[in-house]
PDB file of N, CA and C in Angstrom:
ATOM      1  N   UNK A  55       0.822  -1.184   0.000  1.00 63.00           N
ATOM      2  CA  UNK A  55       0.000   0.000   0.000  1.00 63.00           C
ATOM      3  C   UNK A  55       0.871   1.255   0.000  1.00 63.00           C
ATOM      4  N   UNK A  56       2.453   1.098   0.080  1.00 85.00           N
ATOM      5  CA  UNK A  56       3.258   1.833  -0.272  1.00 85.00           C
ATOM      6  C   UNK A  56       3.288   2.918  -1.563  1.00 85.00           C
ATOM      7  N   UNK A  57       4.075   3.543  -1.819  1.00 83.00           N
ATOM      8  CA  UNK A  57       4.484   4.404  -3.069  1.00 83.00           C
ATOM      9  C   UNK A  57       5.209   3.479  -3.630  1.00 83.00           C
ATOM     10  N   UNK A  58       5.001   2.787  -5.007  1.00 92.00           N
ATOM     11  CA  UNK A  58       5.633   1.951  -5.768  1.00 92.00           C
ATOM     12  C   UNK A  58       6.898   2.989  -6.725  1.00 92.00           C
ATOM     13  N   UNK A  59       7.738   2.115  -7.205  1.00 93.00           N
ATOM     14  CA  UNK A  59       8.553   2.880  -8.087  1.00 93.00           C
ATOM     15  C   UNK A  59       7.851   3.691  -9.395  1.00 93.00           C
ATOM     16  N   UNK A  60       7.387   3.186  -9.783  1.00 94.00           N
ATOM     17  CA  UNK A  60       6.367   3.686 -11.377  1.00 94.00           C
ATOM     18  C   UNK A  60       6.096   5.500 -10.563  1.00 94.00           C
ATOM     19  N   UNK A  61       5.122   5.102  -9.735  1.00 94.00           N
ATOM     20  CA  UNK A  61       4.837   6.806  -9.095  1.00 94.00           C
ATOM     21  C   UNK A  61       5.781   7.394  -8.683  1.00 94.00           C
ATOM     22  N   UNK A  62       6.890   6.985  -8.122  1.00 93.00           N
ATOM     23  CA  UNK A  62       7.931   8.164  -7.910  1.00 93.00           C
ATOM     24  C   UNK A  62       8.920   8.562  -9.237  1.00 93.00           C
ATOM     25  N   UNK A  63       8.658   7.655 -10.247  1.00 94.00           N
ATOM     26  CA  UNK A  63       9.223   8.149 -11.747  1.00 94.00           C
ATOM     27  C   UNK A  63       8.766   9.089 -11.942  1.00 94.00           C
ATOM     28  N   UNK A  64       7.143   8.656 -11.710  1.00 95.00           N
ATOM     29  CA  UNK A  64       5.795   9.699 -12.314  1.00 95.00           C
ATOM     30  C   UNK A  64       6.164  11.068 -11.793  1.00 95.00           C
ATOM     31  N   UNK A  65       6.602  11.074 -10.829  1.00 94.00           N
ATOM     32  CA  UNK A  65       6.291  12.284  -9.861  1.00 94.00           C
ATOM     33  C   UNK A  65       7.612  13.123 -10.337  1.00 94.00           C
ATOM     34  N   UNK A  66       8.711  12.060 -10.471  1.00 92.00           N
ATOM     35  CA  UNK A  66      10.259  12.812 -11.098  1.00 92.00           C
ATOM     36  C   UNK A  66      10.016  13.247 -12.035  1.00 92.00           C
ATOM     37  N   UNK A  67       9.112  12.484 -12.873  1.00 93.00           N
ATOM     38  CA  UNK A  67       9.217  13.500 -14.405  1.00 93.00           C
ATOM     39  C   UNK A  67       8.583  14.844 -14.398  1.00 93.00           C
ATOM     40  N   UNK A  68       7.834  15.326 -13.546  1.00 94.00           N
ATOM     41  CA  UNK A  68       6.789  15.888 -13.318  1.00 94.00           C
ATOM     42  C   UNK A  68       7.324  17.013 -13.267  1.00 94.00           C
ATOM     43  N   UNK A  69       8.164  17.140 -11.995  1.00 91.00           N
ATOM     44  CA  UNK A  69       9.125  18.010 -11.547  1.00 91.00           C
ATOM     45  C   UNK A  69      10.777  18.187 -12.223  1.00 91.00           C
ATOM     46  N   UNK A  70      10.954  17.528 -12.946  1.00 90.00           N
ATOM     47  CA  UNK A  70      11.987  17.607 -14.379  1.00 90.00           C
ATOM     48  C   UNK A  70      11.225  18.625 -15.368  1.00 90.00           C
ATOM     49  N   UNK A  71       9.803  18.458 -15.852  1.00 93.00           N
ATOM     50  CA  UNK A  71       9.364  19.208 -16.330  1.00 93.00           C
ATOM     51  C   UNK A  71       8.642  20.686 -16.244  1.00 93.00           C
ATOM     52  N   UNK A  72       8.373  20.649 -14.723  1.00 91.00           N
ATOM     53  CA  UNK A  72       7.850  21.840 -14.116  1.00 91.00           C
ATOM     54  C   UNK A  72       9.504  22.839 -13.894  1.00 91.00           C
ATOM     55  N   UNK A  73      10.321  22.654 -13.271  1.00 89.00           N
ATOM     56  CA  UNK A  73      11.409  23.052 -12.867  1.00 89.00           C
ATOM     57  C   UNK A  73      12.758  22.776 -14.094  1.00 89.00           C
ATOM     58  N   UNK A  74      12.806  21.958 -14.719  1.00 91.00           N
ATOM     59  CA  UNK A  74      14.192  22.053 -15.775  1.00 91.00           C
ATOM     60  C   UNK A  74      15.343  21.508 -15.421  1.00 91.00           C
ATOM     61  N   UNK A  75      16.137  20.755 -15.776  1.00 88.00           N
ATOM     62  CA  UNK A  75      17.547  20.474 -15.148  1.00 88.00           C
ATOM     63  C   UNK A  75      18.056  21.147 -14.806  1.00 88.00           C
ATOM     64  N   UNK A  76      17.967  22.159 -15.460  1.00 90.00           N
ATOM     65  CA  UNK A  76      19.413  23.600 -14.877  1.00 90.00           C
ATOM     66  C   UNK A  76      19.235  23.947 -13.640  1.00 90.00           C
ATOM     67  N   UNK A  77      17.648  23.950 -13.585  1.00 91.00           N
ATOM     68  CA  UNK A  77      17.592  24.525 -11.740  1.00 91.00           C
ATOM     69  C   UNK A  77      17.231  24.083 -11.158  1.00 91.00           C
ATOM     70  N   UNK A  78      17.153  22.517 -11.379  1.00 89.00           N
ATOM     71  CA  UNK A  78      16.954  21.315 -10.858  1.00 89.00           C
ATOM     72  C   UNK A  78      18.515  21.244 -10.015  1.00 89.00           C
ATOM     73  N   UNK A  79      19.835  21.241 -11.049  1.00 91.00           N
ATOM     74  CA  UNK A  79      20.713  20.818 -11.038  1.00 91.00           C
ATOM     75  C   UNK A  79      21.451  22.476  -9.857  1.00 91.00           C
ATOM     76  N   UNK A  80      21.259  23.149 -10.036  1.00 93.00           N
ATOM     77  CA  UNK A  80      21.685  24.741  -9.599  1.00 93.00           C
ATOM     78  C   UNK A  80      21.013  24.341  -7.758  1.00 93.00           C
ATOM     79  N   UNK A  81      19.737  24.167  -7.822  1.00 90.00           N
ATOM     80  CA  UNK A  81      18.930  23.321  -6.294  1.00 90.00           C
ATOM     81  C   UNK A  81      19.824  22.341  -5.738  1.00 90.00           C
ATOM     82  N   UNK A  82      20.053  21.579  -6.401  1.00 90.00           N
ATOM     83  CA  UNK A  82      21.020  19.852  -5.862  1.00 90.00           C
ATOM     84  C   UNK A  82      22.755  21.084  -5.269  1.00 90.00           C
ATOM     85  N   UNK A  83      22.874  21.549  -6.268  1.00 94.00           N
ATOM     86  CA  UNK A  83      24.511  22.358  -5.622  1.00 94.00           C
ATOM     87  C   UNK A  83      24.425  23.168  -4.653  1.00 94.00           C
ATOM     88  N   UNK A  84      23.292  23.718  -4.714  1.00 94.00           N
ATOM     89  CA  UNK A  84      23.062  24.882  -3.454  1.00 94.00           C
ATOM     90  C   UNK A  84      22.902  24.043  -2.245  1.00 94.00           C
ATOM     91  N   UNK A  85      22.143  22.998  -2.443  1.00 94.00           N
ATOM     92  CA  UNK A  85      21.748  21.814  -0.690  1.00 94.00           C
ATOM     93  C   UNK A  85      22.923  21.499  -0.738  1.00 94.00           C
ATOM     94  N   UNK A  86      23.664  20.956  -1.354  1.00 94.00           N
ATOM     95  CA  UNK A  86      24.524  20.406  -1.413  1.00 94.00           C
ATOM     96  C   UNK A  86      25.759  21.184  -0.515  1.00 94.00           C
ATOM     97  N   UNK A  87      25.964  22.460  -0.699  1.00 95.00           N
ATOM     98  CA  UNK A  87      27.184  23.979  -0.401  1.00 95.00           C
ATOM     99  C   UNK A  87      26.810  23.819   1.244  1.00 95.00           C
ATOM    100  N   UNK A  88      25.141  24.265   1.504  1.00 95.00           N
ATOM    101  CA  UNK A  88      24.494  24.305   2.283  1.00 95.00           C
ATOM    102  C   UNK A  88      24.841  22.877   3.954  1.00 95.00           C
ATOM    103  N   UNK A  89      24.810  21.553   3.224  1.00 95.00           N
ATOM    104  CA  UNK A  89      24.815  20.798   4.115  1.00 95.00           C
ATOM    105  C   UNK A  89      26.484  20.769   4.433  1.00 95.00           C
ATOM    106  N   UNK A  90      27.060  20.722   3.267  1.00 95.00           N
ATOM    107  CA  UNK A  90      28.683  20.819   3.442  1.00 95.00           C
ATOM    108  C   UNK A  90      28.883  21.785   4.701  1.00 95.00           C
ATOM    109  N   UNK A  91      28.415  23.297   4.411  1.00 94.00           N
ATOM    110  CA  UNK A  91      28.698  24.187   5.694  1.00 94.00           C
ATOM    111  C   UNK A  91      28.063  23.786   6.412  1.00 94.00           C
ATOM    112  N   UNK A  92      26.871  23.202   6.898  1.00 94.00           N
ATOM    113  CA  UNK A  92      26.494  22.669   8.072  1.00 94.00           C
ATOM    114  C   UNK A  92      27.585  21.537   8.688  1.00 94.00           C
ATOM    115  N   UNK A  93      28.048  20.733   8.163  1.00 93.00           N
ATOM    116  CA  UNK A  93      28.770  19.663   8.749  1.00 93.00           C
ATOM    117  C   UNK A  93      30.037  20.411   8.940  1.00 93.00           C
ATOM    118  N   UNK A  94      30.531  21.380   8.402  1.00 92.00           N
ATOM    119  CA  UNK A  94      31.602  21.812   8.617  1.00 92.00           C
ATOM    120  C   UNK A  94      31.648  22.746  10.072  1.00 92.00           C
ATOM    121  N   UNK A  95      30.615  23.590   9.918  1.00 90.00           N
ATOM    122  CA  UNK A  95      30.356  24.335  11.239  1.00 90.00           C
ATOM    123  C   UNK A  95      30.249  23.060  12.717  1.00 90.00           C
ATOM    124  N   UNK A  96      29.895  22.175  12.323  1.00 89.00           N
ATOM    125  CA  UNK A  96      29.238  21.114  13.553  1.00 89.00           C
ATOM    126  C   UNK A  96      30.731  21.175  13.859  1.00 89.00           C
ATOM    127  N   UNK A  97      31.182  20.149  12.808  1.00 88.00           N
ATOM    128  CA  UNK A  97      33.074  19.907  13.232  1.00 88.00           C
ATOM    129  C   UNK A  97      33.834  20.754  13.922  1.00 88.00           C
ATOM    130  N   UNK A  98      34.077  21.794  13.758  1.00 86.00           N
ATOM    131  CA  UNK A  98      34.419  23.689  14.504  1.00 86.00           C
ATOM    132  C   UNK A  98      33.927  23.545  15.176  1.00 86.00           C
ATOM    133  N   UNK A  99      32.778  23.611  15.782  1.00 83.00           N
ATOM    134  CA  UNK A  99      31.946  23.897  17.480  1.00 83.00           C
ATOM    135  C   UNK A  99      32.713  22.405  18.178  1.00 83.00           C
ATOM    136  N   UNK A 100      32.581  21.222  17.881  1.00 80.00           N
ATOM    137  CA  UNK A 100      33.516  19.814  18.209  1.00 80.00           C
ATOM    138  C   UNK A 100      34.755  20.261  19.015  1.00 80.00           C
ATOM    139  N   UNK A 101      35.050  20.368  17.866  1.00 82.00           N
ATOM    140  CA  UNK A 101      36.909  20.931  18.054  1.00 82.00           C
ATOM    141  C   UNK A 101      36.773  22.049  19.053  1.00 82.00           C
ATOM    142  N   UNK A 102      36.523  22.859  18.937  1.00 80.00           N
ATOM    143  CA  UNK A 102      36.464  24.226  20.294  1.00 80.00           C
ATOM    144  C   UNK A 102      35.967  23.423  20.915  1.00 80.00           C
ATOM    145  N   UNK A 103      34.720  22.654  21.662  1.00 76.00           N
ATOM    146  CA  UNK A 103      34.879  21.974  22.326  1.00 76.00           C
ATOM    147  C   UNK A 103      35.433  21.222  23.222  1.00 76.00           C
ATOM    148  N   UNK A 104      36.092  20.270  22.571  1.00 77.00           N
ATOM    149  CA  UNK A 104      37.437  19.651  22.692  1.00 77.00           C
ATOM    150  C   UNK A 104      38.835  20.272  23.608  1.00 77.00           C
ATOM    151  N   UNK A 105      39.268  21.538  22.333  1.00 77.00           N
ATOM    152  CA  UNK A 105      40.129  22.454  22.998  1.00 77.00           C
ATOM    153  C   UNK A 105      39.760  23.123  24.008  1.00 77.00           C
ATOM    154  N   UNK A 106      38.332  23.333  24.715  1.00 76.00           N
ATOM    155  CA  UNK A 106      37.764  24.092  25.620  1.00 76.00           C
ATOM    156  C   UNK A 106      38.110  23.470  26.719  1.00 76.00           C
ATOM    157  N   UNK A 107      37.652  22.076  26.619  1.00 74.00           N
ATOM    158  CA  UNK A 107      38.192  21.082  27.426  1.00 74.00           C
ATOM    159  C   UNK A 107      39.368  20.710  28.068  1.00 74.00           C
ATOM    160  N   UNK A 108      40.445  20.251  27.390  1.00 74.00           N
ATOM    161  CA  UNK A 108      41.366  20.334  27.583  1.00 74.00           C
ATOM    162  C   UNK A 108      42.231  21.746  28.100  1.00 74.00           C
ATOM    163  N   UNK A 109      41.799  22.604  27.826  1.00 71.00           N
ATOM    164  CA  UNK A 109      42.187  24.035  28.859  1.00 71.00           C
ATOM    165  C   UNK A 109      41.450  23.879  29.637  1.00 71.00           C
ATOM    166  N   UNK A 110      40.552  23.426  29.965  1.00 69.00           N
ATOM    167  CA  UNK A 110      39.890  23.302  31.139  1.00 69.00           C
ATOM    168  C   UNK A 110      40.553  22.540  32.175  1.00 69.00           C
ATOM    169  N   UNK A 111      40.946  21.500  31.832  1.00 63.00           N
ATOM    170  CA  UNK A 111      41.822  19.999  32.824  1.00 63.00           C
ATOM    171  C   UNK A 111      43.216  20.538  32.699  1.00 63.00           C
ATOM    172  N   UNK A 112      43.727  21.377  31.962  1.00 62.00           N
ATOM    173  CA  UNK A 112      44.636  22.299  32.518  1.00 62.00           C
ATOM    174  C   UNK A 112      45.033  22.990  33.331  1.00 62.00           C
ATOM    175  N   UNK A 113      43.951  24.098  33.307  1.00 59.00           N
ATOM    176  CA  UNK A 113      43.689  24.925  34.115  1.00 59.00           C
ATOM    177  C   UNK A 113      43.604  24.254  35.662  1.00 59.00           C
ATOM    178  N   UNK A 114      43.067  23.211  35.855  1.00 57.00           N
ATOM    179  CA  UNK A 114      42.378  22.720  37.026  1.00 57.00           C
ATOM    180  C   UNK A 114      43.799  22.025  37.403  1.00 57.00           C
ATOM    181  N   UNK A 115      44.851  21.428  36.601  1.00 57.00           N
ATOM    182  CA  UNK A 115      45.941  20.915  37.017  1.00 57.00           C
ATOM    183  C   UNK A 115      46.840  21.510  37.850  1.00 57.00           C
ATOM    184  N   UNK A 116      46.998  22.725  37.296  1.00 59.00           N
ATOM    185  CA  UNK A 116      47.882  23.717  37.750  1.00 59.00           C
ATOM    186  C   UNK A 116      47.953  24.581  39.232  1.00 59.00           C
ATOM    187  N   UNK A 117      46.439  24.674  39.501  1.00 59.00           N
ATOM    188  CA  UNK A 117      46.423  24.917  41.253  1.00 59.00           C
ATOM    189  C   UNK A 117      46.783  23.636  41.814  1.00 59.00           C
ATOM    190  N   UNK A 118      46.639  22.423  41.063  1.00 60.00           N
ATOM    191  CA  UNK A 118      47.357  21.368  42.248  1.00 60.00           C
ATOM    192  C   UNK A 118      48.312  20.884  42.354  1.00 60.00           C
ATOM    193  N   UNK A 119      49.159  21.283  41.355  1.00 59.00           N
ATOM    194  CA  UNK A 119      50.362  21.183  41.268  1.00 59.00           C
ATOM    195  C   UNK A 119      50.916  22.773  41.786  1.00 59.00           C
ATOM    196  N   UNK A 120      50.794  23.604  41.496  1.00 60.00           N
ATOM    197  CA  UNK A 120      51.236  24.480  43.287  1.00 60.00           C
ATOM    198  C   UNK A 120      50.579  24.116  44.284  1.00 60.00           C
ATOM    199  N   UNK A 121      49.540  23.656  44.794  1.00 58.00           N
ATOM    200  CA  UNK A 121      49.433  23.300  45.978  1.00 58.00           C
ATOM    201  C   UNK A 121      50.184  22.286  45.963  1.00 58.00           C
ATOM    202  N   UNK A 122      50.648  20.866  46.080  1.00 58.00           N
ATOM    203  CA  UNK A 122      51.624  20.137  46.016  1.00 58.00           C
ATOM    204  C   UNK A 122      52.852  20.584  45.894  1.00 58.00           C
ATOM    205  N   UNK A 123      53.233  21.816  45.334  1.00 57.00           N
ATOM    206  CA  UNK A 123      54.481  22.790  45.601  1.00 57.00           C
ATOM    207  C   UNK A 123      54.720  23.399  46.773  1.00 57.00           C
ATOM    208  N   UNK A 124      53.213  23.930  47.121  1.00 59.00           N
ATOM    209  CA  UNK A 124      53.423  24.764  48.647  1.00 59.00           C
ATOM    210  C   UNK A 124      53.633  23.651  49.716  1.00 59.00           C
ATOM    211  N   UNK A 125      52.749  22.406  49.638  1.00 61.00           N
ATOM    212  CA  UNK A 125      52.999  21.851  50.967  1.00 61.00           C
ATOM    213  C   UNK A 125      54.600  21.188  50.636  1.00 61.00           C
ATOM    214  N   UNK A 126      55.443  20.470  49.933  1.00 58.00           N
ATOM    215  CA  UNK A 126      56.675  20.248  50.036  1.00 58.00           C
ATOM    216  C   UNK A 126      57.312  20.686  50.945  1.00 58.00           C
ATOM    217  N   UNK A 127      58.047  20.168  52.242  1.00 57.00           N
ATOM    218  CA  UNK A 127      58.527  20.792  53.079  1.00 57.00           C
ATOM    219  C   UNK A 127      59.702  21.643  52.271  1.00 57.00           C
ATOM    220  N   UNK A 128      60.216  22.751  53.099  1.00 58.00           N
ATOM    221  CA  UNK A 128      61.291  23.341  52.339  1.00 58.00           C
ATOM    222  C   UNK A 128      62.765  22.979  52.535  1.00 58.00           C
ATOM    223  N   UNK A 129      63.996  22.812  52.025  1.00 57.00           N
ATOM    224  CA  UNK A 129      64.612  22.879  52.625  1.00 57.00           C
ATOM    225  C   UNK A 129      65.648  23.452  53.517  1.00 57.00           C
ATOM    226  N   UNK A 130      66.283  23.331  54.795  1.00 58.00           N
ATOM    227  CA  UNK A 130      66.233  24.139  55.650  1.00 58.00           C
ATOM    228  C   UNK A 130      67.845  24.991  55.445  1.00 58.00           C
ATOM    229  N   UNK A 131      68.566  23.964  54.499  1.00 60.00           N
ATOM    230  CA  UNK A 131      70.139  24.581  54.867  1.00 60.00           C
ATOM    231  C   UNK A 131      70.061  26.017  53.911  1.00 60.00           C
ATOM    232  N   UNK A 132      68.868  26.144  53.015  1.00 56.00           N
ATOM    233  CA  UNK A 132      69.171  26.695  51.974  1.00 56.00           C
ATOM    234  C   UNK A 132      68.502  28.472  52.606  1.00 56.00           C
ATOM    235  N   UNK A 133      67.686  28.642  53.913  1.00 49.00           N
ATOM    236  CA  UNK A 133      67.234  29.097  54.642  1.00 49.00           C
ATOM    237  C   UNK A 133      68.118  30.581  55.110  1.00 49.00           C
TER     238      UNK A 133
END
């Protein structure tokens, strides 16, 4: 009770003929530009992400490694 193949020919030719290859074909490149910059933008927000992160577990390293500096006893001859 599906859409058989025959009707979605039907329906392609339809719109081949209402619309034209050229701007049939001009439509397909533009989605096409379109989804490219979408996946490309996703990847960029990822990556900052990522790098956000990792400065983050940085950042958080570094007070404990001076605190682990401050408590080190000192030594005394050098006093």
């Amino acid at each position: 009770m599906g859409i058989s193949i025959w009707q979605l020919l039907i329906v392609l030719g339809i719109v081949i003929l209402l619309f034209g290859t050229k701007k049939l074909r001009n439509i397909g490149s533009d989605l096409g530009g379109a989804i490219r910059g979408f996946k490309k933008s996703m990847s960029d927000e990822d990556s900052k992400a990522e790098n956000q992160e990792s400065l983050d577990g940085k950042e958080e390293e570094q007070p404990q490694q001076q605190a682990a500096a401050e408590e080190k006893p000192r030594d005394k001859s050098h006093s």
